[in-house]
GROMACS .gro file of C-alpha atoms in nm:
model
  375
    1UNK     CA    1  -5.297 -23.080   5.036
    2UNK     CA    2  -5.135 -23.061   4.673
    3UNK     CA    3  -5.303 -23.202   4.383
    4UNK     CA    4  -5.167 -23.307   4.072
    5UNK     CA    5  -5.368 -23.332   3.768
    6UNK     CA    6  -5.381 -23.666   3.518
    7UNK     CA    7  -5.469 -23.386   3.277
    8UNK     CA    8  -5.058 -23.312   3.289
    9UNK     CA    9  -5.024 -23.656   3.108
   10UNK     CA   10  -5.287 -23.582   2.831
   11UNK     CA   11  -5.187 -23.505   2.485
   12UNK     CA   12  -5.078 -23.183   2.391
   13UNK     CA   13  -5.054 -23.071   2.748
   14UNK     CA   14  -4.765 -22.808   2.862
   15UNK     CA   15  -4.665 -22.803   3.191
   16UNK     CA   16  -4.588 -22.480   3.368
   17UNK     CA   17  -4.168 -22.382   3.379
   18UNK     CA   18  -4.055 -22.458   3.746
   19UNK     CA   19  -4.100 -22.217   3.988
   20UNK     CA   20  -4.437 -22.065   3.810
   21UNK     CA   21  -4.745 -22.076   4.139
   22UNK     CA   22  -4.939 -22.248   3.897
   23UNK     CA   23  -4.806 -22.531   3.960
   24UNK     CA   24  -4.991 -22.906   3.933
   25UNK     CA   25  -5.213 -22.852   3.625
   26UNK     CA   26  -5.122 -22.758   3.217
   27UNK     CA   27  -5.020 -22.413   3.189
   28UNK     CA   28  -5.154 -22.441   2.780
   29UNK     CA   29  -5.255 -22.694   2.519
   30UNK     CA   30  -4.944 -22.603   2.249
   31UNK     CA   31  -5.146 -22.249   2.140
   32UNK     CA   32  -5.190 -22.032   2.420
   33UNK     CA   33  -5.309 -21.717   2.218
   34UNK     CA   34  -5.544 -21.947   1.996
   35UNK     CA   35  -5.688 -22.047   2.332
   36UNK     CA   36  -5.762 -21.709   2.450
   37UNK     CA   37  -5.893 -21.600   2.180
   38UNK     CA   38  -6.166 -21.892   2.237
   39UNK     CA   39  -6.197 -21.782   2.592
   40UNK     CA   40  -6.340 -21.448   2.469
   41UNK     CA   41  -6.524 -21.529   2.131
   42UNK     CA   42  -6.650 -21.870   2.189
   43UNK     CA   43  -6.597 -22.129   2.500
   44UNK     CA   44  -6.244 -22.281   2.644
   45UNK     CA   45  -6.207 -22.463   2.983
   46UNK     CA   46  -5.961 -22.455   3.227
   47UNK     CA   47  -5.854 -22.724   3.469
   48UNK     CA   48  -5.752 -22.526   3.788
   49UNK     CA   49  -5.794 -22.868   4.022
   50UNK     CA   50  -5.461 -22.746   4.235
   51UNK     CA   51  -5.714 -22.489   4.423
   52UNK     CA   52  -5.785 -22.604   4.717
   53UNK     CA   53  -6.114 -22.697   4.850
   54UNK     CA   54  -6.287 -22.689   5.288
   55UNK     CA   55  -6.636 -22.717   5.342
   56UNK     CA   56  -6.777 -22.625   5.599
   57UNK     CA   57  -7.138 -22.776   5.737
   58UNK     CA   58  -7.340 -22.746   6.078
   59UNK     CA   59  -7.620 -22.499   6.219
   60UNK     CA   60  -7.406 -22.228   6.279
   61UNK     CA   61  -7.204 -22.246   5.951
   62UNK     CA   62  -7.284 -21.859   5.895
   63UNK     CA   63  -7.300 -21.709   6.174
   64UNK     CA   64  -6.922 -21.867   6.260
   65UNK     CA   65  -6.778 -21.777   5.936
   66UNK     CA   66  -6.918 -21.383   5.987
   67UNK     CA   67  -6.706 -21.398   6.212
   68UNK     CA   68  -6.337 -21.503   6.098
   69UNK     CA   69  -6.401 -21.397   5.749
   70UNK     CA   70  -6.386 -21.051   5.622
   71UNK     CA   71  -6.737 -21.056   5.367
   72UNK     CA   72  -7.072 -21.051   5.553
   73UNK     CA   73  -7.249 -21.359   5.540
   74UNK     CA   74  -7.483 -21.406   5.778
   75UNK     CA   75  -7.796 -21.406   5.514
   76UNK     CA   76  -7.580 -21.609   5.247
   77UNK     CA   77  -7.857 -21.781   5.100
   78UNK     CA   78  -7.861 -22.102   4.916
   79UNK     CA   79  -7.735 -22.089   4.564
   80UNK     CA   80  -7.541 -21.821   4.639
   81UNK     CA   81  -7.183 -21.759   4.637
   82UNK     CA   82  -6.902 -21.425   4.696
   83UNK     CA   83  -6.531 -21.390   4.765
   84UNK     CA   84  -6.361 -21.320   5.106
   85UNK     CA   85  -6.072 -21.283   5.316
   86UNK     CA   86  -5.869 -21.358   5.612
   87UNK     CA   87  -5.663 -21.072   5.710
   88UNK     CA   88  -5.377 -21.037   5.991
   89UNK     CA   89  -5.471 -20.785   6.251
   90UNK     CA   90  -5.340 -20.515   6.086
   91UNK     CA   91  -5.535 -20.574   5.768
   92UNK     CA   92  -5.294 -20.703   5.582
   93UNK     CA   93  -5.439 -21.050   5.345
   94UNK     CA   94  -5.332 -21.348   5.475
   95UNK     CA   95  -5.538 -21.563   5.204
   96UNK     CA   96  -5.825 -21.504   4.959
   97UNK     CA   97  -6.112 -21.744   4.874
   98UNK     CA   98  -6.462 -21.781   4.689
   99UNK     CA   99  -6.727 -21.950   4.867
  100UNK     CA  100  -7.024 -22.109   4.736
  101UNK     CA  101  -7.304 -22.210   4.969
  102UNK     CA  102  -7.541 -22.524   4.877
  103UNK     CA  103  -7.687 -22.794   5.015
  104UNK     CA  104  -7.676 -22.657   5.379
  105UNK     CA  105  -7.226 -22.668   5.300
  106UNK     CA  106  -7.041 -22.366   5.246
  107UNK     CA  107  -6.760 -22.420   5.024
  108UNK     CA  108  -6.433 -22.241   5.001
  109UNK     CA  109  -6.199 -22.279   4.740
  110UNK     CA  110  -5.869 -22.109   4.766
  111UNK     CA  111  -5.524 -22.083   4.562
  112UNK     CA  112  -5.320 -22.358   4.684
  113UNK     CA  113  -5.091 -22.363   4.973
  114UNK     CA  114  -5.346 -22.075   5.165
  115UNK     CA  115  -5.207 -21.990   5.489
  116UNK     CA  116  -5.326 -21.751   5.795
  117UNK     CA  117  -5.128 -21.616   6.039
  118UNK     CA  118  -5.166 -21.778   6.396
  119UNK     CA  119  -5.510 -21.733   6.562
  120UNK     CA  120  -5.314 -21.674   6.872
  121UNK     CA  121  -5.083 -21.380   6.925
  122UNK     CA  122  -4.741 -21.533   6.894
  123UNK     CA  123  -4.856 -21.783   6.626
  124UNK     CA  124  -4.716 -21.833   6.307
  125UNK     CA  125  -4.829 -21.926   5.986
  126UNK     CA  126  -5.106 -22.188   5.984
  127UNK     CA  127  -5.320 -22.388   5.669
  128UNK     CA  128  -5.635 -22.241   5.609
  129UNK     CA  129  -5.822 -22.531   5.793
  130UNK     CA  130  -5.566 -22.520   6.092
  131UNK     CA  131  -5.650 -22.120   6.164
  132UNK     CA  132  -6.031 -22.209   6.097
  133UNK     CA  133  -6.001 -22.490   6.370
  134UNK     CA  134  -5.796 -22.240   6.602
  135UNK     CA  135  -6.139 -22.013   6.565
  136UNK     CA  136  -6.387 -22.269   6.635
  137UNK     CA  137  -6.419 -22.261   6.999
  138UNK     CA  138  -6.749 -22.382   7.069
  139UNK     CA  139  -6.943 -22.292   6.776
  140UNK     CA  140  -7.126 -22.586   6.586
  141UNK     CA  141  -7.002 -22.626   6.294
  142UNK     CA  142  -6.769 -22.884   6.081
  143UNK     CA  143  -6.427 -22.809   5.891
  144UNK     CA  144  -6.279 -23.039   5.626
  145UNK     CA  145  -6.057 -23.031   5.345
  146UNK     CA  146  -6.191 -23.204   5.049
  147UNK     CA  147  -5.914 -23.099   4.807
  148UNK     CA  148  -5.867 -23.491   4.742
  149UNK     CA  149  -6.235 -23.510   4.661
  150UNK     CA  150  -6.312 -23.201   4.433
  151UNK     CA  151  -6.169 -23.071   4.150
  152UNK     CA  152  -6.250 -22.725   3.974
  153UNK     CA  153  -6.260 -22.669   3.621
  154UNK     CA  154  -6.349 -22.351   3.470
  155UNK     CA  155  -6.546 -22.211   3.163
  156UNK     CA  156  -6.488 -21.921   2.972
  157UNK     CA  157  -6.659 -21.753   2.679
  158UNK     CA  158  -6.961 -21.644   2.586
  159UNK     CA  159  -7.070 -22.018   2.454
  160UNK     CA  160  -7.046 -22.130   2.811
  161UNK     CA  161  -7.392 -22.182   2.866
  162UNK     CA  162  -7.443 -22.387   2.564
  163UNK     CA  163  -7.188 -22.627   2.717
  164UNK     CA  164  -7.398 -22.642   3.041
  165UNK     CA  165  -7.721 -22.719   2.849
  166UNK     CA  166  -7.540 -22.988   2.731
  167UNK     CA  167  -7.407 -23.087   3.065
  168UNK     CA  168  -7.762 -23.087   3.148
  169UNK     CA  169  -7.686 -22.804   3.446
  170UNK     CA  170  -7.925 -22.487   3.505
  171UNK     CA  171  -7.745 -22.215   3.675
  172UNK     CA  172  -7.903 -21.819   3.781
  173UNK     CA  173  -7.747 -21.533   3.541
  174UNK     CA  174  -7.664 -21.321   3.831
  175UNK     CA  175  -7.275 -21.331   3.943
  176UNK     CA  176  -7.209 -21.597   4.206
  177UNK     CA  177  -7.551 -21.798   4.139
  178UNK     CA  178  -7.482 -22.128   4.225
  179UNK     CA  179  -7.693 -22.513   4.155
  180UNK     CA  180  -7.604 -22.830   4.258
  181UNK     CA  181  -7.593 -23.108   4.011
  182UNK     CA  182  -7.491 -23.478   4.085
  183UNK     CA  183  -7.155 -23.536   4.247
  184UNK     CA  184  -7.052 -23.141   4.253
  185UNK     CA  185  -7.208 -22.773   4.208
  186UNK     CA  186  -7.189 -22.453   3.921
  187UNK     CA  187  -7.089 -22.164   4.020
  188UNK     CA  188  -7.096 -21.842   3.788
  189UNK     CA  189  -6.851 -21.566   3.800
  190UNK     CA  190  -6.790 -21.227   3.714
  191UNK     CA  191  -6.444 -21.251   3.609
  192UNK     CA  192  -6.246 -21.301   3.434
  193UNK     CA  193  -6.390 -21.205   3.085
  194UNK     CA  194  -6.744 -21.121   3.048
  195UNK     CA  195  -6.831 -21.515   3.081
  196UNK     CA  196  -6.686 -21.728   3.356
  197UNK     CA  197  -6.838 -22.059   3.461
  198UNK     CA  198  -6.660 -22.274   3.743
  199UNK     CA  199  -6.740 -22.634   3.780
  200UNK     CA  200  -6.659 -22.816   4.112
  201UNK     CA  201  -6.642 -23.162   3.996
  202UNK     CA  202  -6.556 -23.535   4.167
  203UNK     CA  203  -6.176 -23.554   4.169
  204UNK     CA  204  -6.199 -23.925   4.085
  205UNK     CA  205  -6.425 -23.826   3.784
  206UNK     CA  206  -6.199 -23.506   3.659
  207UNK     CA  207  -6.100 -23.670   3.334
  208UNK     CA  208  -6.405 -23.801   3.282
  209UNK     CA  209  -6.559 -23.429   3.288
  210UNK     CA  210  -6.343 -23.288   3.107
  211UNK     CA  211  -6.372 -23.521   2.810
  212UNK     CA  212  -6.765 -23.461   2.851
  213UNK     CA  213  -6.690 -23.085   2.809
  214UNK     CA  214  -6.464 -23.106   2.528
  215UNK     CA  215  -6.659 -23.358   2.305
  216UNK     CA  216  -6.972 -23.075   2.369
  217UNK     CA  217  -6.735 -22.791   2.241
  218UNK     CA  218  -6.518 -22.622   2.463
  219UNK     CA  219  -6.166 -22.590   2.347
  220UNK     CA  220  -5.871 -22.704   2.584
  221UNK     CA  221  -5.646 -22.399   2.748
  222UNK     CA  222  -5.402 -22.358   3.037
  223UNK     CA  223  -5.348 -22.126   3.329
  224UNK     CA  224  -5.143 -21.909   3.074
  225UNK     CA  225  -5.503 -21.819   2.892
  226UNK     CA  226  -5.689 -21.752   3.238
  227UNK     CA  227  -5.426 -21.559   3.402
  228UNK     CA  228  -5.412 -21.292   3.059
  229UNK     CA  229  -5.779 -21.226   3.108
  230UNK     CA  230  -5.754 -21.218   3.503
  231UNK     CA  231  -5.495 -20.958   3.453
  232UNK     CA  232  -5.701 -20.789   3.175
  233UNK     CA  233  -5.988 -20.765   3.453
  234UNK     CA  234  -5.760 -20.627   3.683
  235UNK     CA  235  -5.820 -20.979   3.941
  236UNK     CA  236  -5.528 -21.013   4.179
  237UNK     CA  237  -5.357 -21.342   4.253
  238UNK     CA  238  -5.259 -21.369   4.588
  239UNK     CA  239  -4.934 -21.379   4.684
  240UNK     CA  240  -4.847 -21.255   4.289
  241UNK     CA  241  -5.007 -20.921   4.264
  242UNK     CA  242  -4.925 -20.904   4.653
  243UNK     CA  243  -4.671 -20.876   4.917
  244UNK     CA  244  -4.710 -20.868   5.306
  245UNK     CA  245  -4.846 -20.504   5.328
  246UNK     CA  246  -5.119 -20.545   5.082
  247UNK     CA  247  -5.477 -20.460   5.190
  248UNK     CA  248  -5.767 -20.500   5.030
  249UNK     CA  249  -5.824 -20.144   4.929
  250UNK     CA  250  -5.542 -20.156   4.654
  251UNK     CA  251  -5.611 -20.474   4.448
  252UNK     CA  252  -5.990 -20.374   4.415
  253UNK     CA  253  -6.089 -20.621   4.704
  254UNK     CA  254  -6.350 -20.398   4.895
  255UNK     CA  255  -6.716 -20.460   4.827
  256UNK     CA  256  -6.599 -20.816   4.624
  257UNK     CA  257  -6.427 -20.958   4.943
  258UNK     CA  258  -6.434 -20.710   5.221
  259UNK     CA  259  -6.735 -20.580   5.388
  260UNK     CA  260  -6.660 -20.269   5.542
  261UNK     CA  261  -6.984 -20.193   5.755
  262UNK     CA  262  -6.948 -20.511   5.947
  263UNK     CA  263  -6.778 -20.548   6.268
  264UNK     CA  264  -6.626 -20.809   6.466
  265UNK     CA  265  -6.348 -20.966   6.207
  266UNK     CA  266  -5.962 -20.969   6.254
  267UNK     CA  267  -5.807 -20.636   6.032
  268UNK     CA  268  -6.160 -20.513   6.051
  269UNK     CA  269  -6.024 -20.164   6.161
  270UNK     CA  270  -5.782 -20.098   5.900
  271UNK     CA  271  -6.066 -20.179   5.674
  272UNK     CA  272  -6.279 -19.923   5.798
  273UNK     CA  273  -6.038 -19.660   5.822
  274UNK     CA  274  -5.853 -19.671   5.514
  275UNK     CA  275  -6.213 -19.669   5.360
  276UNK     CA  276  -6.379 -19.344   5.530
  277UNK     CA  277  -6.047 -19.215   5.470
  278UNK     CA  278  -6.024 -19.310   5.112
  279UNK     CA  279  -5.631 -19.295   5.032
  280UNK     CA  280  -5.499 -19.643   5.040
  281UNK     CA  281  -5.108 -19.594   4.989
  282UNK     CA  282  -5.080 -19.768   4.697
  283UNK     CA  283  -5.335 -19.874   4.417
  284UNK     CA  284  -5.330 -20.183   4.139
  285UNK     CA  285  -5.238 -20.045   3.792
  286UNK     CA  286  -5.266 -20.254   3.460
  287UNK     CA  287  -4.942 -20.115   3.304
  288UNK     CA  288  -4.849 -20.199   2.893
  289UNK     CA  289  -4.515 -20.314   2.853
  290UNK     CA  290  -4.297 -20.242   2.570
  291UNK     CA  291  -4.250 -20.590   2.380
  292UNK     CA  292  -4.015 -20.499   2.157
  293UNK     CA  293  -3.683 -20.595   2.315
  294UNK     CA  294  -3.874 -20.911   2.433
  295UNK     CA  295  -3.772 -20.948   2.752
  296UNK     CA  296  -3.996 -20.915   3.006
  297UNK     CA  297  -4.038 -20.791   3.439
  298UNK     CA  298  -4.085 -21.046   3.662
  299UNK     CA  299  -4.337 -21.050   3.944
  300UNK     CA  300  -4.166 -20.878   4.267
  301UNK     CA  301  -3.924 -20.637   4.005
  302UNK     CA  302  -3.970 -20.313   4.075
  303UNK     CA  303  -4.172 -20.035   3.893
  304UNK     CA  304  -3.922 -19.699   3.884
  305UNK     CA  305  -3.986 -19.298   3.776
  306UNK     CA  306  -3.654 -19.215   3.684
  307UNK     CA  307  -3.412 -19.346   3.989
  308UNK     CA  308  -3.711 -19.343   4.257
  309UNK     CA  309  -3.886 -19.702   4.284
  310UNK     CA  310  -4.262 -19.637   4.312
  311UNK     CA  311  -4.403 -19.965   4.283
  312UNK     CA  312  -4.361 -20.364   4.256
  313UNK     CA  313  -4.456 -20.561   3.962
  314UNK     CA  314  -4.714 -20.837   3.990
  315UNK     CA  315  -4.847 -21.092   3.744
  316UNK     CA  316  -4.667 -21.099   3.397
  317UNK     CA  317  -4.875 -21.205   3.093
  318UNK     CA  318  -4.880 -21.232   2.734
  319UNK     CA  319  -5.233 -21.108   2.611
  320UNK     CA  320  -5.332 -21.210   2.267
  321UNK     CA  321  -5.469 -20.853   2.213
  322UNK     CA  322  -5.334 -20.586   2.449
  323UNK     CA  323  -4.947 -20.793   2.429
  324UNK     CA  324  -4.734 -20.778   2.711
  325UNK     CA  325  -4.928 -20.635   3.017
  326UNK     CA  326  -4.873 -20.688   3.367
  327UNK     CA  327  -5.021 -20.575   3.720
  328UNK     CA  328  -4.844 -20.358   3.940
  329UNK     CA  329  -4.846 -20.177   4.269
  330UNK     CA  330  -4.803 -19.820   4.277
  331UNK     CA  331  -4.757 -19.552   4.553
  332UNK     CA  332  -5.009 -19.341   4.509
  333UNK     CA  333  -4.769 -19.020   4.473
  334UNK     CA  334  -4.667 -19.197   4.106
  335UNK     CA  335  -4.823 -19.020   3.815
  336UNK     CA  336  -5.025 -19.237   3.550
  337UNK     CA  337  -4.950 -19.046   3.336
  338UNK     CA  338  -4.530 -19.078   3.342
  339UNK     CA  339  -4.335 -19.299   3.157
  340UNK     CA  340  -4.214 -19.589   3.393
  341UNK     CA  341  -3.964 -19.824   3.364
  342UNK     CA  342  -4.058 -20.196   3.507
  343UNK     CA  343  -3.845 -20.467   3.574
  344UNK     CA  344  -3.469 -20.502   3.720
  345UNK     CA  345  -3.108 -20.644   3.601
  346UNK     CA  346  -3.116 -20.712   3.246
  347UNK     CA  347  -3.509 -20.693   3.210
  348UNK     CA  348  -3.626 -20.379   3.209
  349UNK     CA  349  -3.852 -20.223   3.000
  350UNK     CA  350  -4.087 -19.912   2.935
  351UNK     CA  351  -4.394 -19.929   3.082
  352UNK     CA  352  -4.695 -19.716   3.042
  353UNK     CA  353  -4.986 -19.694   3.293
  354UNK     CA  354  -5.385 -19.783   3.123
  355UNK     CA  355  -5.579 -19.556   3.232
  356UNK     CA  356  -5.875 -19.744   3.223
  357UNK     CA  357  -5.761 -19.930   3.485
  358UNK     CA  358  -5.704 -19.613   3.767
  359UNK     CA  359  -6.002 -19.453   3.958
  360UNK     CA  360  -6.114 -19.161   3.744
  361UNK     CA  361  -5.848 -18.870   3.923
  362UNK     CA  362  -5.703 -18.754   3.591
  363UNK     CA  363  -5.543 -19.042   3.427
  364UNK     CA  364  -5.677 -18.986   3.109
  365UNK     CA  365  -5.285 -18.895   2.953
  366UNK     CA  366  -5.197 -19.220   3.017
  367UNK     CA  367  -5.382 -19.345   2.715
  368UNK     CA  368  -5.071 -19.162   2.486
  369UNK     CA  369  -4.805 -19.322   2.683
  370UNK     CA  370  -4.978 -19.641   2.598
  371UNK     CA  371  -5.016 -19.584   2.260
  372UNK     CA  372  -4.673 -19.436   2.238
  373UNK     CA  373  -4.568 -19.795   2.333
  374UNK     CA  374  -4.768 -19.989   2.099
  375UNK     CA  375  -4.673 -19.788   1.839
   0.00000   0.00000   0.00000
């Protein structure tokens, strides 16, 4: 189900441009590069309540979800939480999610509008919940949506924990710890930024919380602040940063979200293979985009060397350090160290590849073509 936020009809709230996925909550609070500058320095939240939200209870909970879910979770203890994925059975993603398991209830919370391909061999696409009912069978276990119940917020900066000591809320240090408080459950994160806090709150109560976390400090900001630091921590958006031959090995999703030991899950093959093989045809590049004729790529433009296209450009953002930056796609036969051009029409631009953000295989030149752009 889609959610719209009462936080659209607050003061000083921006709503996203038609057509942008984030769609449903403020996209920033009238200072987008004021609020990520919070995000890293001191504390901002985020209302992301358009993600969607299943739980799933009953004895077997694990055990089922091993087995239609691409992480390995069998010994997913309490307070605990990871990513996964459903992938097509050819590997490709079909949807991407973070779990968090407490109080004997595995949660999943996904981007909204999450789809699978059919669980039978002519089917098309189906809702997350639809594909997970397809998979049931027998198994004991329980699948609802509670989108219309919860509501995520998230916190970011380094003065995040100071806001949950005022919130009254203990949560672990370690990535994906998770604690139940009353009506909804912490979660902590390891992206994006160094300090990343989500809190799954009562959808009736979401305005409610976020005036709590406000008055104890936290600054106000929009999708438009989260998605420059996802893009800065090289996080993929699904169905952004990829198309319908993505796998997980190019947008950094093995070991986070895809188990590659384990057996017995739909694309599970491709997984393994393209892993012992180790030369996924394409990899996820941060590239730095020359701002100066300020126009700007748009996601699905391509990325060309000279005439030859050699990639696909993914999420867009304005960073209120590194400037205009996006994610891309590239074949792997496309130097990092070249000059690109991204975008198509009238949009294109010079791009330059960061090579902090390619496997160490000599990228180090790209560094110049970077600066060469800044300066």
């Amino acid at each position: 189900m889609t959610c719209q936020s009462p936080l659209l009809e607050a003061p000083g709230s921006i709503a996203p441009p038609d057509g942008h996925p984030e769609q449903g909550v403020p996209w920033h609070w009238g200072d987008p590069f004021a609020e990520q500058r919070t995000a890293t320095r001191g504390v901002a939240v985020v209302d992301r309540s358009h993600r969607e939200v299943l739980k799933v209870t009953g004895p077997e909970r694990l055990s089922w979800l091993h087995l239609v879910i691409s992480q390995h979770v069998t010994e997913l203890a309490e307070g605990t939480g990871t990513e996964a994925l459903v992938l097509d059975s050819q590997g490709h993603i079909d949807t991407h999610m973070v779990l968090a398991h407490i109080g004997e209830t595995v949660y999943l919370d996904s981007d909204p509008g999450a789809k699978a391909t059919g669980a039978l061999p002519k089917g098309g696409p189906q809702t997350l919940r639809e594909y997970f009912e397809a998979m049931k069978f027998w198994s004991k276990v329980e699948i609802e949506d509670v989108t219309g119940e919860l509501a995520l917020l998230t916190l970011l900066g380094p003065d995040a924990d100071r806001i949950m000591s005022t919130l009254d809320i203990t949560l672990g240090a370690e990535p994906y710890s998770v604690s139940a408080f009353d009506g909804g459950f912490a979660r902590r994160m390891p992206w994006p930024g160094r300090s990343s806090v989500d809190l799954v709150v009562p959808r009736a109560e979401l305005t409610t919380w976020w005036r709590r976390i406000t008055d104890a400090g936290a600054r106000p900001a929009g999708t438009w602040a989260f998605d420059a630091l996802r893009v800065e921590s090289l996080r993929p958006r699904l169905g952004v940063d990829t198309d319908e031959r993505t796998i997980p090995h190019e947008v950094n999703w093995i070991g986070s979200a895809a188990h590659v030991a384990k057996g017995c899950y739909r694309g599970q093959e491709t997984v393994s293979k393209v892993f012992n093989v180790g030369r996924p045809p394409r990899r996820m590049v941060l590239l730095h985009l020359d701002g100066s004729p300020e126009i700007y790529p748009e996601t699905g433009d391509p990325v060309r060397l000279g005439e030859r296209v050699v990639g696909r450009i993914g999420s867009v953002a304005q960073h209120h350090e590194l400037g205009p930056v996006a994610l891309a796609l590239l074949k792997r036969s496309a130097p990092v160290d070249a000059e690109l051009l991204a975008g198509d029409e009238d949009r294109v631009v010079q791009a330059a590849v960061d090579p902090d953000s390619v496997p160490a295989e000599g990228a180090a030149p790209g560094r110049a073509a970077a600066a060469r752009l800044r300066g």
